Structures are given as structure tokens and as C-alpha cells.
Amino acid sequence: MMNQKPSLSSKPIPYKTLFPWLHLFRVFRLAVDFQKIMLASTAILLLFLGNQLFNNLPFAPVHQAENAQALQHHILFPRQSSLLTPNPHHSLRENLSQSINSAIEGRGLLEPMSYFTRPVLTLFQSGAGWSELAYATTQLIWAIIIWSLFGGAITRIAAIQFAQDEHIGFIAALRFSSKRILSLVSAPLLPFAGMGFFWVLCLLIGLFGHIPGAGAIIVSLLWGLAFLFAFVMSLILLVTLAGWPLMMTTISVEDSDGFDGLSRVFSYLFGRIWYFLWLVIVTLCYGSLCLFFVELLMQLVTYLSYWGVSWGMGSEETAKLFHQNQNSIATTISLGWQSILSILFSGFVISFFWSANTVIYFLLRNCDDGTPLDHVYNADEEEEQAADLPLAGVAKAGEPVIERPVTPEKSDEEKPDPEETE
């Protein structure tokens, strides 16, 4: 008999070990979480409420207030927007084509970044007045506080789900982010302090221009230093705009402070810039596809609800319910339901945004220092490890543990006789 060669056992190829970025395709499952969507929707409402209050401040510019109100009306009542709500007078094919165009153009995927980038760009606008700067600063601080609290809670839930395949409640997540609110807020503000230092240096160069006669020559000679300072500010600004969500994620995953979140993000982006860009490209492509299907579902829900009700109420009467020009109670209630649907969709977009940044942080950390993807700070595990430590030694608070000396037991000969004691 001929010797038969032993057949090699077929083992599954560990694709996610060879290509860790495949974990990005778990983001949709992480984002479709009712608790995350509710946290994101609450954050949106608080941002709108804050901006509405800011519009009544004395230093609020008129055009800025009008733009903010138009943006709020666009998101809360997207009647004519192709992002979510279809036009009932259009056919189903025309309504669904809006979803395809929105997915191709990538609208809405990076919308959460605009709450942070829009006021930042206003601060660096040349010739901006003090009222515009004060209004943009107020918006920026409010956005940082809201996203530090709710974005930190969303990333905390996503980190536990991704690393340990477990789930924590939104109350526990909010408690986690509220206790670390100072670290979450300080992380994106620290780079602006560094930029402020170099801005002061550029300002000092500009002050030489007021010297009569030789001022312009001195400024022109020192313009090379202005280029150097501006180069440093540009790097800080770009990394801050790109890495701000990762700073939030760092604190949620590592339970660290704001400086650690800032230093880690700067290290990862400068050390793994091409890998980071690749992760962003994959996320944008995958996210556009996910948003297309979610938007398609929302378009169908909106259109089919209108289609079904119109058979009983009539097309013209049903259409009147969504005419914003009519100030009737029925129109207000109908548009209110439409706004709820729109806010939930925006909540999903924000949930996807923060969940994706959580997974990106895990992948960058694994690529940079080899930390396993299942490593995340867990207070319960830390308490269990502390409970397993021996009692002897130095306590966690730094105070030595005082042990009582063991007294040797007396032998039977040394013990007094009970009868003699009597």
C-alpha cells in the first residue's frame, strides 16, 4: 500500500489578525444602539438650546444669529432637505434618488465635526470683530462641554462593547464622563493655549510696525520668524481638528487626563499618519454606505406613512399637514413628529461618528505600541485586583499598615491552676 500524505487540517484564515482595520466594519453594529442614539439626540437638543440662548446675548452678531437659526431650522425641520425627509408630491423613485445622491456626496457623515470646526475657523478669520470672536468662543466652549459629557459617554459605551463585548447603561456612562469632565474639556483646549503663545509672538512682531520710519523694515526682516511660528500653529491646528474626537476617546478608554489624551493623539497622528489616513478613508466609504441604507429606511418610512394615510384622508388634506406656512395645531404636531424622526437620524450619525473614532483609536494604539484590542480601563477589574492583593505591606493611600505582634500562647505548665486562683 502506498503511503498517503496526511491531509493538512484546514484552519480559518485570521483575517482580522492580518488586517486589523477590518474591525472598522463593526462600527455599524456599535452605532445601532438605542442608548447611544438617545445620548446623541439629547446632545443635539442641548446644543440647539445653548445656541438659541447665545443668539440673545448682547455681543451676538446679527448675521451669525441668523445663520445659527437657519441651521437649527434646517436640522429640526428638514422639509426641503434631501438629507432625510422626502417630498410627498414626488414619486418614490425621486425620493429614493435623494438618498443615493446624499450617500455619494457624503453629506452628514462629518456633520458632528462642524459643531467644533465652525467656531474654530471663525476665531482664525482675518478681520473678525470682537463680537464675532466672543460669539464663536462661546459656541466653541459650549460645544466642547456638551461633547465632552455626551461624546465621552458614547465612546465609553462603545469602548466596553468593542473591547469586552459587554454593555453598560447610559447612566453609568454619563457618570463616568461627568467625573472626568475636566480632563475631557481640557484636552482640546490645551492646544489652543500653545497656539496662543505663538500668536503672541507674531503679535509682538507686528507691534514693531508702529515704529516710525523703520517699523516696516523691521517687520519684513522678522517675517521669517512669523513663518516659523505660523508653521507650528498650523501643525497644532490641523492635529487638533483631526484628533479632537480621538482625545475624547483616549480618556474614555484609558481613564487618563487631558494631557495624556493630547500627547497620545499627537504621537499617533505624527507616528502613524498614513495608517490614520487609511482608517479615515475606509471609515468614510463604509460610513457613506451605512448612512445610505439608514437614510433609505427613513425615506421609506416617511413616504409610506404619507402614502398610507393619504388613501384614507386624501392627498390634498394630508399634504396640508406638512405645509409650514399654516399655523395650525395639526401642522405643528405633524412637523413635530417629522422633527423627532430627523433628530433620531442625526443621533445615529453622531453615534456612528463617535463609535468609529473609538475603533480608530483602538487600531492606532495597537499599531503604535502593540496594546491588545481588548484592553480597556475597567473600574470593576481594578477593584477586584486591589482586593486580591495581600493585606501586609503599604496600602494604596501610601500609609503603612500597622500589624499587631503575635503573642505566643502559654503552655499548660505556665497556665495557672484554676483551683489555686480561687
CSV table of C-alpha atoms in Angstrom, one decimal:
chain,number,residue,atom,x,y,z
A,1,MET,CA,0.0,0.0,0.0
A,2,MET,CA,1.2,3.4,-0.9
A,3,ASN,CA,1.7,5.8,1.9
A,4,GLN,CA,-0.9,8.5,1.8
A,5,LYS,CA,0.2,12.0,2.7
A,6,PRO,CA,-1.5,13.4,5.8
A,7,SER,CA,-4.1,15.9,4.8
A,8,LEU,CA,-3.5,19.3,6.3
A,9,SER,CA,-6.3,20.4,8.6
A,10,SER,CA,-8.0,23.5,7.1
A,11,LYS,CA,-7.9,26.3,9.6
A,12,PRO,CA,-9.8,29.6,9.1
A,13,ILE,CA,-7.6,32.4,8.0
A,14,PRO,CA,-7.4,35.1,10.7
A,15,TYR,CA,-8.3,38.0,8.5
A,16,LYS,CA,-8.8,40.4,11.4
A,17,THR,CA,-5.4,39.5,12.8
A,18,LEU,CA,-3.7,40.0,9.4
A,19,PHE,CA,-5.8,43.1,8.6
A,20,PRO,CA,-6.9,44.7,11.9
A,21,TRP,CA,-8.6,47.6,10.1
A,22,LEU,CA,-11.4,45.1,9.2
A,23,HIS,CA,-12.6,45.8,12.7
A,24,LEU,CA,-14.0,49.1,11.3
A,25,PHE,CA,-16.9,47.1,9.8
A,26,ARG,CA,-18.1,46.5,13.4
A,27,VAL,CA,-18.9,50.2,13.7
A,28,PHE,CA,-22.4,49.9,12.3
A,29,ARG,CA,-23.4,47.4,14.9
A,30,LEU,CA,-21.9,49.6,17.6
A,31,ALA,CA,-23.7,52.7,16.3
A,32,VAL,CA,-27.1,51.0,16.1
A,33,ASP,CA,-27.6,51.3,19.8
A,34,PHE,CA,-30.7,53.0,21.3
A,35,GLN,CA,-28.8,54.3,24.3
A,36,LYS,CA,-26.1,55.9,22.1
A,37,ILE,CA,-28.7,57.4,19.8
A,38,MET,CA,-30.6,58.9,22.7
A,39,LEU,CA,-27.5,60.3,24.2
A,40,ALA,CA,-26.6,61.9,20.8
A,41,SER,CA,-30.1,63.2,20.3
A,42,THR,CA,-30.0,64.8,23.8
A,43,ALA,CA,-26.7,66.4,22.9
A,44,ILE,CA,-28.2,67.9,19.7
A,45,LEU,CA,-31.1,69.4,21.6
A,46,LEU,CA,-28.8,70.9,24.2
A,47,LEU,CA,-26.6,72.4,21.5
A,48,PHE,CA,-29.6,74.0,19.9
A,49,LEU,CA,-30.9,75.3,23.2
A,50,GLY,CA,-27.5,76.8,24.0
A,51,ASN,CA,-27.1,78.4,20.6
A,52,GLN,CA,-30.6,79.8,20.9
A,53,LEU,CA,-29.6,81.5,24.2
A,54,PHE,CA,-26.4,82.7,22.7
A,55,ASN,CA,-28.3,84.5,19.9
A,56,ASN,CA,-29.8,86.7,22.6
A,57,LEU,CA,-26.5,87.8,24.0
A,58,PRO,CA,-25.5,91.5,23.6
A,59,PHE,CA,-22.4,90.6,21.6
A,60,ALA,CA,-24.1,88.1,19.2
A,61,PRO,CA,-23.7,89.4,15.6
A,62,VAL,CA,-26.9,89.6,13.6
A,63,HIS,CA,-25.7,87.6,10.6
A,64,GLN,CA,-24.2,84.9,12.9
A,65,ALA,CA,-27.5,84.6,14.8
A,66,GLU,CA,-29.4,84.3,11.5
A,67,ASN,CA,-27.1,81.6,10.3
A,68,ALA,CA,-27.4,79.7,13.5
A,69,GLN,CA,-31.2,79.9,13.4
A,70,ALA,CA,-31.2,78.8,9.8
A,71,LEU,CA,-29.0,75.8,10.7
A,72,GLN,CA,-31.3,74.8,13.6
A,73,HIS,CA,-34.4,75.1,11.4
A,74,HIS,CA,-32.7,73.1,8.7
A,75,ILE,CA,-32.0,70.2,11.1
A,76,LEU,CA,-35.1,70.3,13.2
A,77,PHE,CA,-37.5,70.9,10.2
A,78,PRO,CA,-35.7,69.5,7.1
A,79,ARG,CA,-38.8,69.8,5.0
A,80,GLN,CA,-36.9,70.8,1.8
A,81,SER,CA,-33.7,68.9,2.8
A,82,SER,CA,-32.6,65.9,0.8
A,83,LEU,CA,-30.9,64.6,3.9
A,84,LEU,CA,-33.9,62.9,5.4
A,85,THR,CA,-37.5,63.9,4.6
A,86,PRO,CA,-38.9,63.2,1.1
A,87,ASN,CA,-41.3,65.5,-0.7
A,88,PRO,CA,-44.7,63.8,-0.6
A,89,HIS,CA,-45.5,65.2,-4.1
A,90,HIS,CA,-42.6,63.4,-5.6
A,91,SER,CA,-42.6,59.8,-6.7
A,92,LEU,CA,-40.9,57.1,-4.7
A,93,ARG,CA,-38.1,56.8,-7.2
A,94,GLU,CA,-37.4,60.6,-6.9
A,95,ASN,CA,-37.4,60.4,-3.2
A,96,LEU,CA,-35.0,57.4,-3.1
A,97,SER,CA,-32.7,59.1,-5.6
A,98,GLN,CA,-32.1,61.7,-2.9
A,99,SER,CA,-30.6,59.1,-0.6
A,100,ILE,CA,-28.3,57.9,-3.4
A,101,ASN,CA,-27.1,61.5,-4.1
A,102,SER,CA,-26.6,62.2,-0.4
A,103,ALA,CA,-24.5,59.0,0.1
A,104,ILE,CA,-22.4,59.8,-2.9
A,105,GLU,CA,-21.7,63.3,-1.8
A,106,GLY,CA,-21.1,62.1,1.8
A,107,ARG,CA,-23.4,64.7,3.4
A,108,GLY,CA,-24.0,64.4,7.1
A,109,LEU,CA,-21.2,61.9,7.8
A,110,LEU,CA,-18.8,64.6,9.2
A,111,GLU,CA,-21.6,66.9,10.4
A,112,PRO,CA,-20.7,66.4,14.1
A,113,MET,CA,-17.3,67.9,13.4
A,114,SER,CA,-18.9,71.1,12.3
A,115,TYR,CA,-20.0,71.9,15.8
A,116,PHE,CA,-16.3,72.1,16.7
A,117,THR,CA,-14.7,73.3,13.5
A,118,ARG,CA,-17.2,76.1,12.6
A,119,PRO,CA,-16.4,78.3,15.6
A,120,VAL,CA,-12.7,77.5,15.4
A,121,LEU,CA,-12.5,78.7,11.8
A,122,THR,CA,-14.3,81.9,12.9
A,123,LEU,CA,-11.7,82.5,15.5
A,124,PHE,CA,-9.0,82.4,12.8
A,125,GLN,CA,-10.9,84.6,10.4
A,126,SER,CA,-8.9,87.6,9.4
A,127,GLY,CA,-10.6,90.9,10.3
A,128,ALA,CA,-13.2,89.3,12.6
A,129,GLY,CA,-14.6,91.8,15.2
A,130,TRP,CA,-14.6,91.3,18.9
A,131,SER,CA,-18.3,90.5,18.9
A,132,GLU,CA,-17.8,87.7,16.4
A,133,LEU,CA,-14.8,86.3,18.3
A,134,ALA,CA,-16.7,86.4,21.6
A,135,TYR,CA,-19.7,84.7,19.9
A,136,ALA,CA,-17.5,82.0,18.4
A,137,THR,CA,-15.7,81.4,21.6
A,138,THR,CA,-19.0,80.9,23.5
A,139,GLN,CA,-20.2,78.4,20.9
A,140,LEU,CA,-16.9,76.6,21.0
A,141,ILE,CA,-16.8,76.2,24.8
A,142,TRP,CA,-20.4,75.1,24.8
A,143,ALA,CA,-19.8,72.5,22.1
A,144,ILE,CA,-16.7,71.2,23.9
A,145,ILE,CA,-18.7,70.9,27.2
A,146,ILE,CA,-21.6,69.1,25.5
A,147,TRP,CA,-19.5,66.7,23.5
A,148,SER,CA,-17.2,66.1,26.5
A,149,LEU,CA,-20.2,64.9,28.5
A,150,PHE,CA,-22.2,63.1,25.9
A,151,GLY,CA,-19.4,62.2,23.5
A,152,GLY,CA,-17.4,60.8,26.4
A,153,ALA,CA,-20.4,58.7,27.4
A,154,ILE,CA,-20.9,57.4,23.9
A,155,THR,CA,-17.3,56.5,23.5
A,156,ARG,CA,-17.2,54.8,26.9
A,157,ILE,CA,-20.2,52.5,25.9
A,158,ALA,CA,-18.6,51.8,22.5
A,159,ALA,CA,-15.2,51.0,24.1
A,160,ILE,CA,-16.7,48.5,26.5
A,161,GLN,CA,-18.7,46.9,23.7
A,162,PHE,CA,-15.8,46.8,21.3
A,163,ALA,CA,-13.1,45.5,23.7
A,164,GLN,CA,-15.0,43.3,26.1
A,165,ASP,CA,-18.3,42.6,24.2
A,166,GLU,CA,-20.2,43.9,27.2
A,167,HIS,CA,-22.7,46.6,27.7
A,168,ILE,CA,-23.0,49.4,30.3
A,169,GLY,CA,-26.0,51.6,30.8
A,170,PHE,CA,-26.1,55.2,29.7
A,171,ILE,CA,-26.4,56.4,33.3
A,172,ALA,CA,-23.1,54.6,34.2
A,173,ALA,CA,-21.5,56.1,31.1
A,174,LEU,CA,-22.7,59.6,31.9
A,175,ARG,CA,-21.4,59.2,35.5
A,176,PHE,CA,-18.1,58.1,34.0
A,177,SER,CA,-17.8,61.2,31.7
A,178,SER,CA,-19.1,63.6,34.3
A,179,LYS,CA,-16.5,62.6,36.8
A,180,ARG,CA,-13.8,63.2,34.1
A,181,ILE,CA,-15.4,66.3,32.6
A,182,LEU,CA,-12.3,68.5,33.4
A,183,SER,CA,-10.0,66.1,31.6
A,184,LEU,CA,-12.4,65.8,28.6
A,185,VAL,CA,-12.7,69.6,28.4
A,186,SER,CA,-9.1,70.4,28.9
A,187,ALA,CA,-7.8,68.0,26.2
A,188,PRO,CA,-9.0,70.1,23.2
A,189,LEU,CA,-8.3,73.4,24.9
A,190,LEU,CA,-4.6,72.7,25.7
A,191,PRO,CA,-3.6,73.0,22.0
A,192,PHE,CA,-5.2,76.5,21.8
A,193,ALA,CA,-3.1,77.6,24.8
A,194,GLY,CA,0.0,76.6,22.8
A,195,MET,CA,-1.3,78.4,19.7
A,196,GLY,CA,-1.9,81.4,21.8
A,197,PHE,CA,1.7,81.5,22.8
A,198,PHE,CA,2.9,81.6,19.2
A,199,TRP,CA,0.1,84.1,18.3
A,200,VAL,CA,1.5,86.4,20.9
A,201,LEU,CA,5.0,86.1,19.3
A,202,CYS,CA,3.5,87.1,15.9
A,203,LEU,CA,1.6,89.9,17.6
A,204,LEU,CA,4.9,91.2,19.0
A,205,ILE,CA,6.5,91.2,15.6
A,206,GLY,CA,3.5,93.2,14.3
A,207,LEU,CA,4.0,95.8,17.0
A,208,PHE,CA,7.4,96.7,15.6
A,209,GLY,CA,5.5,98.1,12.6
A,210,HIS,CA,4.4,101.1,14.7
A,211,ILE,CA,8.0,102.3,15.0
A,212,PRO,CA,8.2,105.5,12.8
A,213,GLY,CA,10.3,105.1,9.7
A,214,ALA,CA,11.9,101.7,10.4
A,215,GLY,CA,8.9,99.8,11.5
A,216,ALA,CA,8.0,98.2,8.1
A,217,ILE,CA,11.7,97.2,7.5
A,218,ILE,CA,11.9,95.5,11.0
A,219,VAL,CA,8.7,93.6,10.4
A,220,SER,CA,9.8,92.5,7.0
A,221,LEU,CA,13.1,91.3,8.4
A,222,LEU,CA,11.3,89.3,11.1
A,223,TRP,CA,8.8,87.8,8.7
A,224,GLY,CA,10.8,84.6,8.6
A,225,LEU,CA,10.1,84.1,12.3
A,226,ALA,CA,6.4,84.8,11.6
A,227,PHE,CA,6.5,82.0,9.0
A,228,LEU,CA,8.1,79.6,11.6
A,229,PHE,CA,5.6,80.5,14.3
A,230,ALA,CA,2.7,80.1,11.8
A,231,PHE,CA,4.1,76.7,10.7
A,232,VAL,CA,4.0,75.5,14.3
A,233,MET,CA,0.5,76.9,14.8
A,234,SER,CA,-0.7,75.2,11.5
A,235,LEU,CA,0.5,71.8,12.7
A,236,ILE,CA,-1.2,72.2,16.1
A,237,LEU,CA,-4.4,73.4,14.5
A,238,LEU,CA,-4.5,70.5,12.0
A,239,VAL,CA,-3.8,67.9,14.6
A,240,THR,CA,-6.3,69.4,16.9
A,241,LEU,CA,-9.1,69.5,14.3
A,242,ALA,CA,-8.3,65.9,13.2
A,243,GLY,CA,-7.6,64.5,16.6
A,244,TRP,CA,-10.2,66.2,18.8
A,245,PRO,CA,-12.6,63.1,18.7
A,246,LEU,CA,-9.6,60.8,19.5
A,247,MET,CA,-8.8,62.9,22.5
A,248,MET,CA,-12.2,62.2,23.9
A,249,THR,CA,-11.8,58.5,23.1
A,250,THR,CA,-8.4,58.3,24.8
A,251,ILE,CA,-9.8,59.5,28.1
A,252,SER,CA,-12.8,57.1,27.8
A,253,VAL,CA,-10.6,54.1,27.1
A,254,GLU,CA,-7.6,54.8,29.3
A,255,ASP,CA,-9.2,56.8,32.1
A,256,SER,CA,-6.4,59.3,31.8
A,257,ASP,CA,-6.2,63.1,32.0
A,258,GLY,CA,-6.4,65.7,29.3
A,259,PHE,CA,-2.6,66.0,28.8
A,260,ASP,CA,-2.3,62.2,28.2
A,261,GLY,CA,-5.1,62.4,25.7
A,262,LEU,CA,-3.4,65.2,23.9
A,263,SER,CA,0.0,63.6,23.9
A,264,ARG,CA,-1.2,60.2,22.7
A,265,VAL,CA,-3.1,61.7,19.8
A,266,PHE,CA,-0.1,63.8,18.7
A,267,SER,CA,2.1,60.8,18.9
A,268,TYR,CA,-0.3,58.5,17.0
A,269,LEU,CA,-1.0,61.1,14.3
A,270,PHE,CA,2.6,62.1,13.7
A,271,GLY,CA,3.9,58.5,14.0
A,272,ARG,CA,1.1,56.7,12.1
A,273,ILE,CA,-0.2,59.4,9.8
A,274,TRP,CA,-0.6,57.1,6.7
A,275,TYR,CA,-2.3,54.4,8.7
A,276,PHE,CA,-4.6,57.0,10.2
A,277,LEU,CA,-5.5,58.4,6.8
A,278,TRP,CA,-6.2,54.8,5.6
A,279,LEU,CA,-8.5,54.2,8.5
A,280,VAL,CA,-10.3,57.5,7.8
A,281,ILE,CA,-10.8,56.6,4.1
A,282,VAL,CA,-12.2,53.2,4.9
A,283,THR,CA,-14.5,54.7,7.6
A,284,LEU,CA,-15.8,57.4,5.2
A,285,CYS,CA,-16.5,54.8,2.4
A,286,TYR,CA,-18.1,52.3,4.8
A,287,GLY,CA,-20.0,55.1,6.7
A,288,SER,CA,-21.4,56.5,3.5
A,289,LEU,CA,-22.8,53.1,2.6
A,290,CYS,CA,-24.3,52.6,6.1
A,291,LEU,CA,-25.8,56.1,6.1
A,292,PHE,CA,-27.3,55.3,2.7
A,293,PHE,CA,-29.2,52.3,4.0
A,294,VAL,CA,-30.4,54.1,7.1
A,295,GLU,CA,-31.5,57.1,5.1
A,296,LEU,CA,-33.2,54.7,2.6
A,297,LEU,CA,-35.1,53.2,5.5
A,298,MET,CA,-36.1,56.6,6.8
A,299,GLN,CA,-37.2,57.7,3.3
A,300,LEU,CA,-39.4,54.6,3.0
A,301,VAL,CA,-40.9,55.1,6.5
A,302,THR,CA,-41.7,58.7,5.7
A,303,TYR,CA,-43.0,58.1,2.2
A,304,LEU,CA,-45.1,55.0,3.0
A,305,SER,CA,-46.6,56.6,6.0
A,306,TYR,CA,-47.7,59.6,3.9
A,307,TRP,CA,-48.9,57.2,1.1
A,308,GLY,CA,-50.9,55.0,3.5
A,309,VAL,CA,-52.6,57.9,5.3
A,310,SER,CA,-53.4,59.7,2.1
A,311,TRP,CA,-55.6,56.8,0.9
A,312,GLY,CA,-57.9,57.5,3.9
A,313,MET,CA,-57.6,61.2,4.3
A,314,GLY,CA,-56.9,62.3,0.8
A,315,SER,CA,-53.7,63.6,-0.8
A,316,GLU,CA,-54.5,67.3,-0.6
A,317,GLU,CA,-55.6,67.2,3.0
A,318,THR,CA,-52.6,65.0,4.0
A,319,ALA,CA,-50.3,67.4,2.2
A,320,LYS,CA,-51.7,70.3,4.2
A,321,LEU,CA,-50.4,68.7,7.4
A,322,PHE,CA,-46.9,69.4,6.3
A,323,HIS,CA,-47.2,72.9,5.0
A,324,GLN,CA,-45.1,75.1,7.2
A,325,ASN,CA,-47.0,78.2,6.2
A,326,GLN,CA,-50.1,77.0,8.0
A,327,ASN,CA,-50.1,77.9,11.7
A,328,SER,CA,-52.5,75.2,12.8
A,329,ILE,CA,-52.1,72.8,15.7
A,330,ALA,CA,-52.3,69.8,13.3
A,331,THR,CA,-49.4,71.1,11.2
A,332,THR,CA,-47.3,71.8,14.4
A,333,ILE,CA,-47.9,68.3,15.7
A,334,SER,CA,-47.1,66.7,12.2
A,335,LEU,CA,-43.9,68.7,11.9
A,336,GLY,CA,-43.0,67.7,15.4
A,337,TRP,CA,-43.2,64.0,14.5
A,338,GLN,CA,-41.1,64.8,11.5
A,339,SER,CA,-38.5,66.6,13.7
A,340,ILE,CA,-38.3,63.6,16.0
A,341,LEU,CA,-37.5,61.3,13.1
A,342,SER,CA,-34.9,63.8,11.8
A,343,ILE,CA,-33.3,64.1,15.3
A,344,LEU,CA,-33.1,60.3,15.6
A,345,PHE,CA,-31.4,60.1,12.2
A,346,SER,CA,-28.9,62.8,13.3
A,347,GLY,CA,-28.5,60.9,16.5
A,348,PHE,CA,-27.5,57.8,14.5
A,349,VAL,CA,-25.0,59.8,12.5
A,350,ILE,CA,-23.4,61.1,15.7
A,351,SER,CA,-23.4,57.7,17.3
A,352,PHE,CA,-21.7,56.3,14.2
A,353,PHE,CA,-19.2,59.2,14.3
A,354,TRP,CA,-18.1,58.6,17.9
A,355,SER,CA,-18.2,54.8,17.6
A,356,ALA,CA,-15.9,55.0,14.5
A,357,ASN,CA,-13.5,57.2,16.4
A,358,THR,CA,-13.4,54.7,19.2
A,359,VAL,CA,-12.5,51.8,16.9
A,360,ILE,CA,-9.9,54.0,15.1
A,361,TYR,CA,-8.3,54.8,18.5
A,362,PHE,CA,-8.0,51.1,19.4
A,363,LEU,CA,-6.4,50.3,16.0
A,364,LEU,CA,-3.9,53.2,16.2
A,365,ARG,CA,-2.9,52.2,19.7
A,366,ASN,CA,-2.5,48.6,18.7
A,367,CYS,CA,-0.4,49.6,15.7
A,368,ASP,CA,1.8,52.1,17.7
A,369,ASP,CA,2.6,50.2,20.9
A,370,GLY,CA,1.1,46.7,20.4
A,371,THR,CA,-1.6,47.1,23.0
A,372,PRO,CA,-4.2,44.4,22.6
A,373,LEU,CA,-7.5,45.4,21.2
A,374,ASP,CA,-9.4,44.0,24.2
A,375,HIS,CA,-7.6,46.2,26.7
A,376,VAL,CA,-9.8,48.9,28.2
A,377,TYR,CA,-9.8,50.5,31.6
A,378,ASN,CA,-12.5,48.9,33.8
A,379,ALA,CA,-13.0,50.2,37.3
A,380,ASP,CA,-14.5,46.9,38.5
A,381,GLU,CA,-11.5,44.9,37.4
A,382,GLU,CA,-9.2,47.4,39.1
A,383,GLU,CA,-11.1,47.0,42.4
A,384,GLU,CA,-11.0,43.2,42.1
A,385,GLN,CA,-7.2,43.2,41.5
A,386,ALA,CA,-6.8,45.5,44.5
A,387,ALA,CA,-8.9,43.2,46.7
A,388,ASP,CA,-6.7,40.2,45.7
A,389,LEU,CA,-3.6,42.0,47.0
A,390,PRO,CA,-2.1,40.9,50.3
A,391,LEU,CA,-3.0,42.9,53.3
A,392,ALA,CA,0.6,43.3,54.6
A,393,GLY,CA,2.7,46.0,53.1
A,394,VAL,CA,2.0,49.5,52.1
A,395,ALA,CA,-1.6,50.5,51.4
A,396,LYS,CA,-2.8,52.2,48.2
A,397,ALA,CA,-3.1,55.5,50.1
A,398,GLY,CA,0.6,55.4,50.9
A,399,GLU,CA,0.1,54.8,54.6
A,400,PRO,CA,1.9,51.8,56.2
A,401,VAL,CA,-0.3,49.0,57.5
A,402,ILE,CA,0.4,48.6,61.3
A,403,GLU,CA,0.4,44.9,62.2
A,404,ARG,CA,-0.1,43.8,65.8
A,405,PRO,CA,2.6,41.5,67.2
A,406,VAL,CA,1.5,37.9,67.6
A,407,THR,CA,1.6,36.9,71.3
A,408,PRO,CA,2.7,33.3,71.9
A,409,GLU,CA,0.3,31.1,73.7
A,410,LYS,CA,1.3,29.9,77.2
A,411,SER,CA,1.9,26.3,77.7
A,412,ASP,CA,-0.1,24.1,80.0
A,413,GLU,CA,2.7,24.3,82.7
A,414,GLU,CA,2.7,28.1,82.6
A,415,LYS,CA,-1.0,28.4,82.8
A,416,PRO,CA,-2.2,29.0,86.4
A,417,ASP,CA,-4.3,26.3,88.1
A,418,PRO,CA,-8.0,27.4,88.4
A,419,GLU,CA,-8.2,25.9,91.9
A,420,GLU,CA,-5.1,27.9,93.1
A,421,THR,CA,-6.6,31.1,91.7
A,422,GLU,CA,-9.7,30.5,93.7
